[in-house]
Coordinates of C-alpha atoms in Angstrom, one line a residue:
X1 CA 8.3 30.8 -51.0
X2 CA 7.6 27.1 -51.2
X3 CA 11.3 26.3 -50.6
X4 CA 11.3 28.7 -47.5
X5 CA 8.2 26.8 -46.1
X6 CA 9.9 23.5 -46.6
X7 CA 13.1 24.7 -44.9
X8 CA 11.0 26.1 -42.0
X9 CA 9.1 22.8 -41.5
X10 CA 12.4 20.8 -41.7
X11 CA 14.0 23.1 -39.1
X12 CA 11.1 22.7 -36.7
X13 CA 11.0 19.0 -37.2
X14 CA 14.8 18.7 -36.5
X15 CA 14.4 20.9 -33.4
X16 CA 11.6 18.8 -32.1
X17 CA 13.5 15.6 -32.8
X18 CA 16.6 17.0 -31.0
X19 CA 14.4 18.0 -28.0
X20 CA 12.8 14.6 -27.9
X21 CA 16.1 12.8 -28.2
X22 CA 17.4 14.8 -25.3
X23 CA 14.6 13.7 -23.1
X24 CA 15.0 10.1 -24.2
X25 CA 18.7 10.3 -23.6
X26 CA 18.1 11.3 -20.0
X27 CA 16.1 8.1 -19.5
X28 CA 18.6 5.9 -21.2
X29 CA 21.2 7.1 -18.7
X30 CA 19.5 5.1 -16.0
X31 CA 21.3 2.0 -15.1
X32 CA 18.3 -0.3 -15.5
X33 CA 14.6 -0.4 -16.2
X34 CA 12.3 1.7 -14.0
X35 CA 10.7 -0.3 -11.2
X36 CA 9.0 2.6 -9.4
X37 CA 8.1 6.2 -10.1
X38 CA 7.0 8.8 -7.5
X39 CA 5.9 12.4 -8.3
X40 CA 6.6 14.8 -5.5
X41 CA 5.8 18.5 -4.6
X42 CA 2.8 20.8 -4.9
X43 CA 3.0 20.8 -8.7
X44 CA 4.5 17.3 -9.1
X45 CA 7.5 18.8 -10.8
X46 CA 10.0 16.5 -8.9
X47 CA 10.2 12.9 -10.1
X48 CA 11.9 10.1 -8.1
X49 CA 12.5 6.8 -9.8
X50 CA 13.9 3.5 -8.5
X51 CA 15.3 1.1 -11.1
X52 CA 15.4 -2.7 -11.0
X53 CA 19.0 -2.4 -9.7
X54 CA 17.5 -0.4 -6.7
X55 CA 19.3 2.7 -7.8
X56 CA 17.4 6.0 -7.0
X57 CA 17.3 8.9 -9.5
X58 CA 15.9 12.4 -9.0
X59 CA 14.6 15.0 -11.5
X60 CA 13.5 18.5 -10.6
X61 CA 12.6 19.6 -14.2
X62 CA 9.6 17.4 -14.9
X63 CA 11.8 14.5 -16.1
X64 CA 14.0 16.3 -18.7
X65 CA 17.2 15.2 -16.7
X66 CA 17.8 12.8 -13.9
X67 CA 20.6 12.7 -11.3
X68 CA 21.5 9.5 -9.5
X69 CA 21.3 10.1 -5.7
X70 CA 22.1 6.6 -4.5
X71 CA 25.7 7.5 -3.5
X72 CA 24.6 10.5 -1.6
X73 CA 22.1 8.4 0.3
X74 CA 24.8 5.8 1.2
X75 CA 27.2 8.6 2.3
X76 CA 24.6 9.9 4.7
X77 CA 23.9 6.4 6.0
X78 CA 27.6 5.7 6.7
X79 CA 27.5 8.1 9.6
X80 CA 25.0 6.0 11.6
X81 CA 26.3 2.4 10.9
X82 CA 29.5 0.6 11.9
X83 CA 29.8 -1.3 8.6
X84 CA 28.8 -0.1 5.2
X85 CA 27.3 -3.6 4.5
X86 CA 24.5 -2.7 7.0
X87 CA 23.2 0.0 4.7
X88 CA 21.5 -2.1 2.1
X89 CA 19.5 -0.9 -0.9
X90 CA 16.3 1.1 -1.3
X91 CA 13.4 -1.2 -2.1
X92 CA 10.5 1.2 -1.9
X93 CA 9.8 5.0 -2.1
X94 CA 6.7 6.2 -0.2
X95 CA 5.2 9.7 -0.5
X96 CA 3.3 10.7 2.7
X97 CA -0.3 11.5 2.2
X98 CA -0.2 14.1 5.1
X99 CA 2.5 16.1 3.2
X100 CA 3.3 15.6 -0.4
X101 CA 6.9 16.9 0.0
X102 CA 7.9 14.2 2.5
X103 CA 9.4 11.0 1.2
X104 CA 10.3 7.8 2.9
X105 CA 12.9 5.6 1.3
X106 CA 12.6 2.1 2.7
X107 CA 15.8 0.0 2.8
X108 CA 16.2 -3.8 2.9
X109 CA 18.5 -3.6 5.9
X110 CA 18.2 -1.6 9.1
X111 CA 18.5 1.8 7.5
X112 CA 15.9 4.0 5.9
X113 CA 15.9 7.6 4.8
X114 CA 13.5 10.6 5.4
X115 CA 13.3 13.7 3.1
X116 CA 11.1 16.7 3.7
X117 CA 11.9 18.4 0.4
X118 CA 11.2 15.7 -2.3
X119 CA 14.7 14.1 -2.0
X120 CA 16.8 17.3 -2.4
X121 CA 18.3 16.5 1.0
X122 CA 17.6 13.6 3.3
X123 CA 18.4 12.1 6.7
X124 CA 19.4 8.5 7.2
X125 CA 18.0 6.7 10.3
X126 CA 18.8 3.3 11.7
X127 CA 15.8 1.6 13.2
X128 CA 17.7 -1.7 14.0
X129 CA 15.0 -3.8 12.4
X130 CA 14.1 -4.6 8.8
X131 CA 10.8 -3.2 7.6
X132 CA 8.5 -5.7 6.1
X133 CA 5.6 -3.2 5.6
X134 CA 5.1 0.4 6.4
X135 CA 2.0 2.6 6.7
X136 CA 2.3 6.4 7.1
X137 CA -0.4 8.1 9.1
X138 CA -2.9 9.7 6.8
X139 CA -2.9 13.2 8.5
X140 CA 0.1 13.3 10.8
X141 CA 3.5 13.1 9.0
X142 CA 5.3 12.3 12.3
X143 CA 3.5 9.0 12.8
X144 CA 4.4 5.8 11.0
X145 CA 3.5 2.1 11.6
X146 CA 5.9 -0.6 10.4
X147 CA 6.2 -4.3 10.8
X148 CA 9.2 -6.5 11.1
X149 CA 9.4 -10.3 10.8
X150 CA 8.9 -11.8 14.2
X151 CA 11.7 -14.1 15.3
X152 CA 10.4 -16.9 17.5
X153 CA 13.6 -18.0 19.2
X154 CA 12.0 -20.3 21.7
X155 CA 10.1 -23.2 20.1
X156 CA 8.1 -23.7 23.3
X157 CA 6.9 -20.1 23.3
X158 CA 3.1 -20.5 22.8
X159 CA 2.7 -16.7 22.4
X160 CA 4.9 -16.4 19.3
X161 CA 3.8 -17.6 15.9
X162 CA 5.9 -18.1 12.8
X163 CA 4.8 -16.1 9.8
X164 CA 3.6 -13.2 11.9
X165 CA 5.1 -9.7 12.5
X166 CA 5.9 -7.4 15.3
X167 CA 4.3 -3.9 14.9
X168 CA 6.3 -0.8 15.6
X169 CA 5.2 2.8 16.0
X170 CA 7.1 6.1 15.6
X171 CA 5.6 9.5 16.6
X172 CA 8.7 11.6 15.6
X173 CA 9.2 10.6 12.0
X174 CA 11.4 7.6 12.6
X175 CA 13.8 9.0 15.2
X176 CA 12.6 6.5 17.8
X177 CA 10.4 3.4 17.5
X178 CA 8.5 1.3 20.1
X179 CA 6.8 -2.0 19.7
X180 CA 3.0 -1.9 20.1
X181 CA 1.9 -5.3 19.1
X182 CA 3.1 -8.8 18.2
X183 CA 1.7 -11.7 16.1
X184 CA 0.3 -9.3 13.5
X185 CA -0.5 -10.6 10.0
X186 CA -2.2 -7.4 8.5
X187 CA -2.8 -3.8 9.6
X188 CA -4.1 -0.5 8.4
X189 CA -5.0 3.0 9.6
X190 CA -8.2 4.9 9.1
X191 CA -7.3 6.8 6.0
X192 CA -10.2 8.8 4.6
X193 CA -11.7 12.2 5.4
X194 CA -15.2 10.6 5.2
X195 CA -14.2 8.4 8.1
X196 CA -12.8 11.1 10.3
X197 CA -15.7 13.4 9.4
X198 CA -18.0 10.9 11.1
X199 CA -16.2 11.2 14.3
X200 CA -13.9 8.2 14.3
X201 CA -10.6 8.6 16.0
X202 CA -7.7 9.6 13.7
X203 CA -5.4 7.1 15.4
X204 CA -7.8 4.1 14.9
X205 CA -6.0 1.0 13.7
X206 CA -7.3 -2.3 12.4
X207 CA -5.1 -5.3 12.6
X208 CA -5.4 -9.1 12.0
X209 CA -3.7 -10.8 14.8
X210 CA -3.0 -14.5 15.5
X211 CA -3.9 -16.3 18.7
X212 CA -3.3 -19.9 19.8
X213 CA -6.7 -20.9 18.4
X214 CA -7.5 -18.5 15.5
X215 CA -6.8 -15.3 13.7
X216 CA -8.9 -12.3 15.0
X217 CA -9.6 -8.9 13.4
X218 CA -9.2 -6.3 16.2
X219 CA -9.6 -2.6 16.4
X220 CA -7.6 -0.1 18.7
X221 CA -7.8 3.6 19.3
X222 CA -4.8 3.8 21.7
X223 CA -2.0 1.9 19.9
X224 CA -3.0 -1.5 21.4
X225 CA -3.1 -0.5 25.0
X226 CA -6.7 -1.7 24.6
X227 CA -8.2 -3.6 21.7
X228 CA -11.7 -4.7 20.6
X229 CA -12.2 -8.0 18.8
X230 CA -14.4 -7.6 15.7
X231 CA -14.3 -10.8 13.7
X232 CA -13.1 -14.2 14.9
X233 CA -11.6 -16.7 12.5
X234 CA -10.8 -13.9 10.1
X235 CA -8.6 -14.7 7.1
X236 CA -8.0 -11.2 5.8
X237 CA -9.6 -7.8 5.7
X238 CA -9.8 -4.9 3.3
X239 CA -10.4 -1.3 4.3
X240 CA -12.0 1.1 1.9
X241 CA -13.4 4.7 2.2
X242 CA -16.9 3.6 3.2
X243 CA -16.6 -0.1 3.8
X244 CA -14.6 -2.6 5.8
X245 CA -14.6 -6.1 4.4
X246 CA -13.7 -9.2 6.4
X247 CA -13.2 -12.7 4.9
X248 CA -14.3 -15.2 7.6
X249 CA -13.4 -18.8 7.4
X250 CA -16.4 -21.2 7.6
X251 CA -16.3 -24.9 6.9
X252 CA -13.2 -26.4 5.4
X253 CA -11.9 -23.9 2.8
X254 CA -15.3 -22.2 2.4
X255 CA -15.5 -18.5 3.3
X256 CA -18.1 -15.9 4.1
X257 CA -17.9 -12.2 3.3
X258 CA -18.7 -9.8 6.2
X259 CA -19.3 -6.1 5.6
X260 CA -19.1 -3.1 8.0
X261 CA -19.9 0.4 6.9
X262 CA -18.7 3.9 7.8
X263 CA -22.2 4.6 9.1
X264 CA -21.7 2.2 12.0
X265 CA -18.1 3.3 12.5
X266 CA -16.9 0.0 11.1
X267 CA -17.8 -1.6 14.5
X268 CA -20.6 -3.9 13.4
X269 CA -20.4 -6.5 10.7
X270 CA -23.1 -8.1 8.6
X271 CA -22.9 -11.2 6.4
X272 CA -23.2 -10.4 2.7
X273 CA -26.2 -12.1 0.9
X274 CA -25.8 -13.7 -2.5
X275 CA -28.6 -14.9 -4.9
X276 CA -27.4 -18.5 -4.9
X277 CA -27.8 -19.6 -1.3
X278 CA -25.8 -22.8 -2.1
X279 CA -22.9 -20.8 -3.3
X280 CA -19.7 -22.0 -1.6
X281 CA -17.1 -19.2 -2.0
X282 CA -13.5 -20.2 -1.7
X283 CA -11.9 -16.9 -2.8
X284 CA -13.2 -13.3 -2.8
X285 CA -11.6 -10.4 -4.6
X286 CA -12.9 -6.8 -3.8
X287 CA -12.6 -5.0 -7.1
X288 CA -14.2 -1.6 -6.5
X289 CA -16.4 0.2 -3.9
X290 CA -16.0 3.9 -4.8
X291 CA -19.3 4.4 -6.6
X292 CA -21.7 3.6 -3.8
X293 CA -21.9 -0.1 -4.8
X294 CA -19.5 -3.0 -4.5
X295 CA -18.0 -5.0 -7.3
X296 CA -16.4 -8.3 -6.3
X297 CA -15.3 -11.6 -7.9
X298 CA -15.7 -15.0 -6.4
X299 CA -14.0 -18.3 -7.4
X300 CA -14.1 -21.8 -6.1
X301 CA -10.4 -22.5 -6.8
X302 CA -7.4 -20.1 -6.3
X303 CA -6.2 -21.1 -9.8
X304 CA -9.5 -20.9 -11.6
X305 CA -9.2 -18.8 -14.9
X306 CA -12.7 -17.4 -14.5
X307 CA -14.9 -16.3 -11.7
X308 CA -18.3 -14.9 -10.9
X309 CA -18.7 -11.1 -10.9
X310 CA -21.2 -9.7 -8.4
X311 CA -22.6 -6.2 -7.9
X312 CA -24.2 -5.0 -4.6
X313 CA -27.1 -2.8 -3.8
X314 CA -26.6 0.6 -2.1
X315 CA -26.3 -1.1 1.4
X316 CA -23.3 -3.2 0.3
X317 CA -24.9 -6.3 1.7
X318 CA -27.1 -7.8 -1.0
X319 CA -25.5 -8.9 -4.3
X320 CA -26.7 -9.9 -7.7
X321 CA -24.8 -11.9 -10.3
X322 CA -23.6 -9.5 -13.1
X323 CA -21.3 -11.8 -15.1
X324 CA -21.2 -15.6 -14.7
X325 CA -17.7 -16.0 -16.3
X326 CA -15.4 -13.1 -15.7
X327 CA -11.8 -13.5 -16.8
X328 CA -9.4 -13.3 -13.9
X329 CA -6.2 -11.1 -13.7
X330 CA -3.2 -11.7 -11.5
X331 CA -2.9 -8.0 -10.9
X332 CA -6.4 -6.8 -10.0
X333 CA -8.1 -10.1 -9.3
X334 CA -10.2 -9.8 -12.5
X335 CA -10.2 -8.3 -15.9
X336 CA -11.9 -5.2 -14.5
X337 CA -11.1 -1.5 -14.8
X338 CA -12.8 1.6 -13.6
X339 CA -13.3 4.2 -16.3

């Protein structure tokens, strides 16, 4: 009886090892280390991975086996380009929030791919410009915003600024694109149901644009046919579910933090108040704002190893010092994690 039990345990252990080895073997068949992983489908049973060699693999059995689909993608792209060198490589995989079966494969040339079945089949499209950033619409899968590096050919052109981007819009899932704005440094859609529940337009866009004298945070509800200036001399902005943060340049390299809330439709900003009125902030990192209060880190130097951790009240405007010396992190801005 004892020998039979030992044999049974040994058999189960061997079977488990063989099964585990099979799974590991499927991963070792990849041509390089995994750079990006995307779960797709209603039950997340389909997995897409992009390796450091920019090869794309697909699994439809929860990761037990993977199939390289890079060649299939290139073959579909050969039908829309004159030269195969124009196809390039996939540098990013995006799952659309509006439909978790639609994937966007961003290429480093003028070609990108759209799939509406988690990569089982896909369509190659040539947009004739190289995407720098892309933002899918949060509720309409047909709409995408993308930026391309702006080429200022005429040095005397006062309306073109180096380091900015042209902003493009598609309303038919990448079939056609049109330029809607220039001199864009940063952009984002409204993206949360809380925002649309409060009556804000679903096509509202925030963008940081450059002018001859300063950078301005603007808002548009009609794809830049009209725009409203929100913050002048704005260095950057961060959009969250219930807050819109703007970093405003002040004197020299000193900055102020401005806050708008979903209650006022992100249309009116107030300056954040800190306990040390002599505090001269040089860098601000928004860490979290999902629990009704704001956690942020401030530093006086971009390379400082430590910063001050502040926590706001329920209004998001008045802050108290929570930690005087908080270790910084290159990934999240600070050694801070939500549990």
